[in-house]
Coordinates of C-alpha atoms in Angstrom, one line a residue:
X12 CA 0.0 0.0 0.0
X13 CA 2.8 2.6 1.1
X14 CA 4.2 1.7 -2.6
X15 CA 1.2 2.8 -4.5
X16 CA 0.6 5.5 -2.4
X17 CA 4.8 6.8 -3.5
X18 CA 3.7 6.0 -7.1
X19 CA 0.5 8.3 -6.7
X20 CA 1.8 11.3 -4.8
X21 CA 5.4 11.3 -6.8
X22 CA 3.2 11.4 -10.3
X23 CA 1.2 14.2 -9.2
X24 CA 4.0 16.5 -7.2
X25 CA 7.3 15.0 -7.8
X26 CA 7.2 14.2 -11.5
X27 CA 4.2 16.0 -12.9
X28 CA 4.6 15.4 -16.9
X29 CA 4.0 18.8 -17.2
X30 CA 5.5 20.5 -14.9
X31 CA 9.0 18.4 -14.5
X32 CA 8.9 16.1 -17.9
X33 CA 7.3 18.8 -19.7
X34 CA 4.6 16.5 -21.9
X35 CA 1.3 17.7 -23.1
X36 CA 2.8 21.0 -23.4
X37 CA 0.0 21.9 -26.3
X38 CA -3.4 21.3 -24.3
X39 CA -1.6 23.1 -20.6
X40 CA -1.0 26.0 -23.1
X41 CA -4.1 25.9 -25.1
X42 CA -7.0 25.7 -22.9
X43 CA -5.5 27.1 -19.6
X44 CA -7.1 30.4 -20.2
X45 CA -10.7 29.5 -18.1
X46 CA -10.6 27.2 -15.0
X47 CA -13.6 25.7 -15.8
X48 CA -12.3 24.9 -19.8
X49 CA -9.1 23.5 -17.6
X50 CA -11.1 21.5 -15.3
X51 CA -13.0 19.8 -18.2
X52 CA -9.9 18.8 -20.1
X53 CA -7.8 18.4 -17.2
X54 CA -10.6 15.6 -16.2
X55 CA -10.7 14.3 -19.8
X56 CA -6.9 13.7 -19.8
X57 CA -7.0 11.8 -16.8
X58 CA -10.0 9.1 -18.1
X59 CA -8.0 8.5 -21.1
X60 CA -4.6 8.1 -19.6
X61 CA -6.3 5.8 -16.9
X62 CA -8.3 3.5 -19.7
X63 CA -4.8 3.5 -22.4
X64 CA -3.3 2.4 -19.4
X65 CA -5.9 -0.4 -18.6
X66 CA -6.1 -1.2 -21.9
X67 CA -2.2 -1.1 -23.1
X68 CA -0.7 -2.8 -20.2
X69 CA -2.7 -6.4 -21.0
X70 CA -1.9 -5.9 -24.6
X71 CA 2.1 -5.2 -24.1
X72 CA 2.3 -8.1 -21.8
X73 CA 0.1 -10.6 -23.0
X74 CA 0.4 -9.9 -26.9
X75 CA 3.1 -7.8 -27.8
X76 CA 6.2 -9.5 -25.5
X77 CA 4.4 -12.9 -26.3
X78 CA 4.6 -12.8 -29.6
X79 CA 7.9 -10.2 -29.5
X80 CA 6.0 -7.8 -31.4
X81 CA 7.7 -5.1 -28.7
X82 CA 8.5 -3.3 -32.0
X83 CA 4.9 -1.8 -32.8
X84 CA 4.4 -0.8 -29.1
X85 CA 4.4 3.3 -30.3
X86 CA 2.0 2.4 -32.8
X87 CA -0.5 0.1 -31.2
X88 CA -0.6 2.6 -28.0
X89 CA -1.2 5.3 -30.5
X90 CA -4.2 3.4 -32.5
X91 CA -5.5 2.7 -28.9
X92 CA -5.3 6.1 -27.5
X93 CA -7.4 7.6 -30.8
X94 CA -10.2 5.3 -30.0
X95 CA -10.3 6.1 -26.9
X96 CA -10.1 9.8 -27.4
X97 CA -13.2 8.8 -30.1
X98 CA -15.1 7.4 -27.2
X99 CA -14.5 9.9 -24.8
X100 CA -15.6 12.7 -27.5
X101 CA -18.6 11.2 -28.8
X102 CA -19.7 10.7 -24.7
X103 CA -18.6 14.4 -23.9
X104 CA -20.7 15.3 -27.4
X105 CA -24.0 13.8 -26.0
X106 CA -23.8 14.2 -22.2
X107 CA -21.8 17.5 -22.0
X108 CA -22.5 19.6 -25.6
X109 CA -21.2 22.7 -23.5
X110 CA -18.2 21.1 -22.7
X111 CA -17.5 19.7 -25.8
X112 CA -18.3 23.1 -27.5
X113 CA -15.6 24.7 -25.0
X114 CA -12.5 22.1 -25.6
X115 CA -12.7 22.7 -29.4
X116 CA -10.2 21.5 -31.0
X117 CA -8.0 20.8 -28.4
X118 CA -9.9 18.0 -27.4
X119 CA -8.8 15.3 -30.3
X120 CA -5.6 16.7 -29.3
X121 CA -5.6 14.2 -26.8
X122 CA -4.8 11.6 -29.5
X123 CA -1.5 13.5 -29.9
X124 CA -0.6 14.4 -26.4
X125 CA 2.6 13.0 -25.8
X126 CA 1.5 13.2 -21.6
X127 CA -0.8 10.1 -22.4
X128 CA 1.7 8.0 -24.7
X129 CA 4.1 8.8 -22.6
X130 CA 2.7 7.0 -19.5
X131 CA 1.6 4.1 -20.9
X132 CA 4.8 3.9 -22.1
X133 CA 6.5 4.3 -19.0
X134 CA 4.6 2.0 -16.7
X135 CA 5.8 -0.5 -19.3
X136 CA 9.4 0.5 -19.3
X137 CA 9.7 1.2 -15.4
X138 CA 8.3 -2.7 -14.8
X139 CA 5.0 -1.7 -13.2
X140 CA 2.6 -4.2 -12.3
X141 CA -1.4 -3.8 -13.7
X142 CA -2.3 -2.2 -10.1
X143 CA 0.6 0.0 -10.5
X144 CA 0.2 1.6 -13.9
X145 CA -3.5 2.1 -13.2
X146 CA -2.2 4.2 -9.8
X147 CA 0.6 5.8 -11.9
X148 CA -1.8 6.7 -14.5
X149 CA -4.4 8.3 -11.9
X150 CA -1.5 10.2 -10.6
X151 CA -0.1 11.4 -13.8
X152 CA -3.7 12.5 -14.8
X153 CA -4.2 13.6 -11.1
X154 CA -1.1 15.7 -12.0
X155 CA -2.0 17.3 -15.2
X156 CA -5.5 18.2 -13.5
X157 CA -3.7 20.3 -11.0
X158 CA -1.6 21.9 -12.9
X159 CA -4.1 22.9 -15.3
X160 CA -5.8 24.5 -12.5
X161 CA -3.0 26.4 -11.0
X162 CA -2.0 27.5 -14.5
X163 CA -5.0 28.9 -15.5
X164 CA -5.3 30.7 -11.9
X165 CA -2.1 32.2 -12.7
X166 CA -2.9 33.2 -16.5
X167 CA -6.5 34.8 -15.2
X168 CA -4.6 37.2 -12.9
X169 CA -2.1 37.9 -15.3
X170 CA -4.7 38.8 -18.1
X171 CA -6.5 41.0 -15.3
X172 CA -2.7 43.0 -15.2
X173 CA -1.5 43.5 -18.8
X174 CA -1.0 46.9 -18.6
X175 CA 2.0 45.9 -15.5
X176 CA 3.7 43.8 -18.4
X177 CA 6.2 45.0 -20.7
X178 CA 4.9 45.0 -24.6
X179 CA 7.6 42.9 -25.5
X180 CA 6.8 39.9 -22.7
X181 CA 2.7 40.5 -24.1
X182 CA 1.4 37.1 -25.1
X183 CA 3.0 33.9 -25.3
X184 CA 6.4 35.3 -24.0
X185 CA 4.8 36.0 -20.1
X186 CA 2.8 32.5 -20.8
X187 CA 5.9 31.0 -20.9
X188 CA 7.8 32.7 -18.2
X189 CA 4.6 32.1 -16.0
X190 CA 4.5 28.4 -16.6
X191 CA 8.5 28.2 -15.8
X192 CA 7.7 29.8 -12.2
X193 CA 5.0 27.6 -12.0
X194 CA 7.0 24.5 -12.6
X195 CA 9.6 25.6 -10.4
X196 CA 7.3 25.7 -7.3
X197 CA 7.1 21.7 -8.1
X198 CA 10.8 21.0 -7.2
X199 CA 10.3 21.5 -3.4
X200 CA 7.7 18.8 -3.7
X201 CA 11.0 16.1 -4.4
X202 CA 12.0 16.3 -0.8
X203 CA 8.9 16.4 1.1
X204 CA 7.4 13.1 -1.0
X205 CA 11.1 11.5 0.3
X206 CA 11.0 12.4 3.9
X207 CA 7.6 11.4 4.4
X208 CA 7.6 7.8 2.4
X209 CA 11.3 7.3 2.7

């Protein structure tokens, strides 16, 4: 229990994927300018990186290293990612219209955030059991929830004070610079997560 509790708390502090490994850079950027636009993709990111997970993990094991197909992992977990971001579109489309209506375009960006390929990738390559990816893909969603909330805090106050920024940091520059200071404030996170679990 302590274990998954270190693999939940260090995906969401200690290495947020975008905050420390900087993944799924596009969606943080693109739809952090309303909390509640932030919220509904921040919750959307974290279904489908929970369900690749579920469903990439049982295919890696049981059909790709059986049959040492290992090669067409990137692929396979791509193909399975876009269906999923399918189904989770088509459900947002009749359950949520406003939602879906808000995310745009960003939402069958999913398909090509790196954030989701790159932890169902990674419970793979770091050994993780089934119970263990699903808790390291909670966190890593977890993760990109939170700092899709703070960011878009951060980017409503600055848009409230644009006449205190300089012309030439207007627009994405600032955006930029306020995301670094963001991800900063996650490095003290490293320590705490250690001295706690050990």
């Amino acid at each position: 229990m302590k274990e998954l509790i270190v693999i939940l708390m260090g995906a969401v502090l200690v290495n947020n994927y975008v905050l420390s490994q900087f993944l799924g850079i596009c969606p943080f950027l693109g739809v952090s300018k309303k909390v509640d636009q932030a919220v509904g993709m921040g919750i959307a990111v974290t279904f489908v990186m929970l369900v690749a997970s579920a469903v990439t993990w049982p295919i890696q094991r049981f059909l790709l290293d059986r049959f040492e197909l290992g090669y067409l992992q990137t692929i396979v977990f791509i193909l399975v990612i876009a269906a999923l971001v399918q189904f989770t579109e088509i459900v947002l489309k009749k359950y949520l219209p406003a939602l879906h209506k808000s995310l745009g375009i960003y939402l069958p960006l999913i398909t090509t955030n790196c954030a989701v390929l790159g932890v169902t990738i990674n419970n793979i390559s770091d050994g993780y059991n089934f119970i263990e990816s699903l808790v390291s893909s909670l966190g890593c969603g977890l993760g990109f929830l939170l700092a899709m909330i703070l960011f878009s805090g951060v980017r409503g106050r600055m848009e409230g004070n644009e006449s205190a920024v300089p012309a030439s940091f207007r627009g994405l520059p600032i955006t930029l610079t306020a995301a670094a200071i963001v991800s900063l404030s996650f490095l003290g996170f490293g320590g705490v997560i250690e001295n706690l679990f050990g």
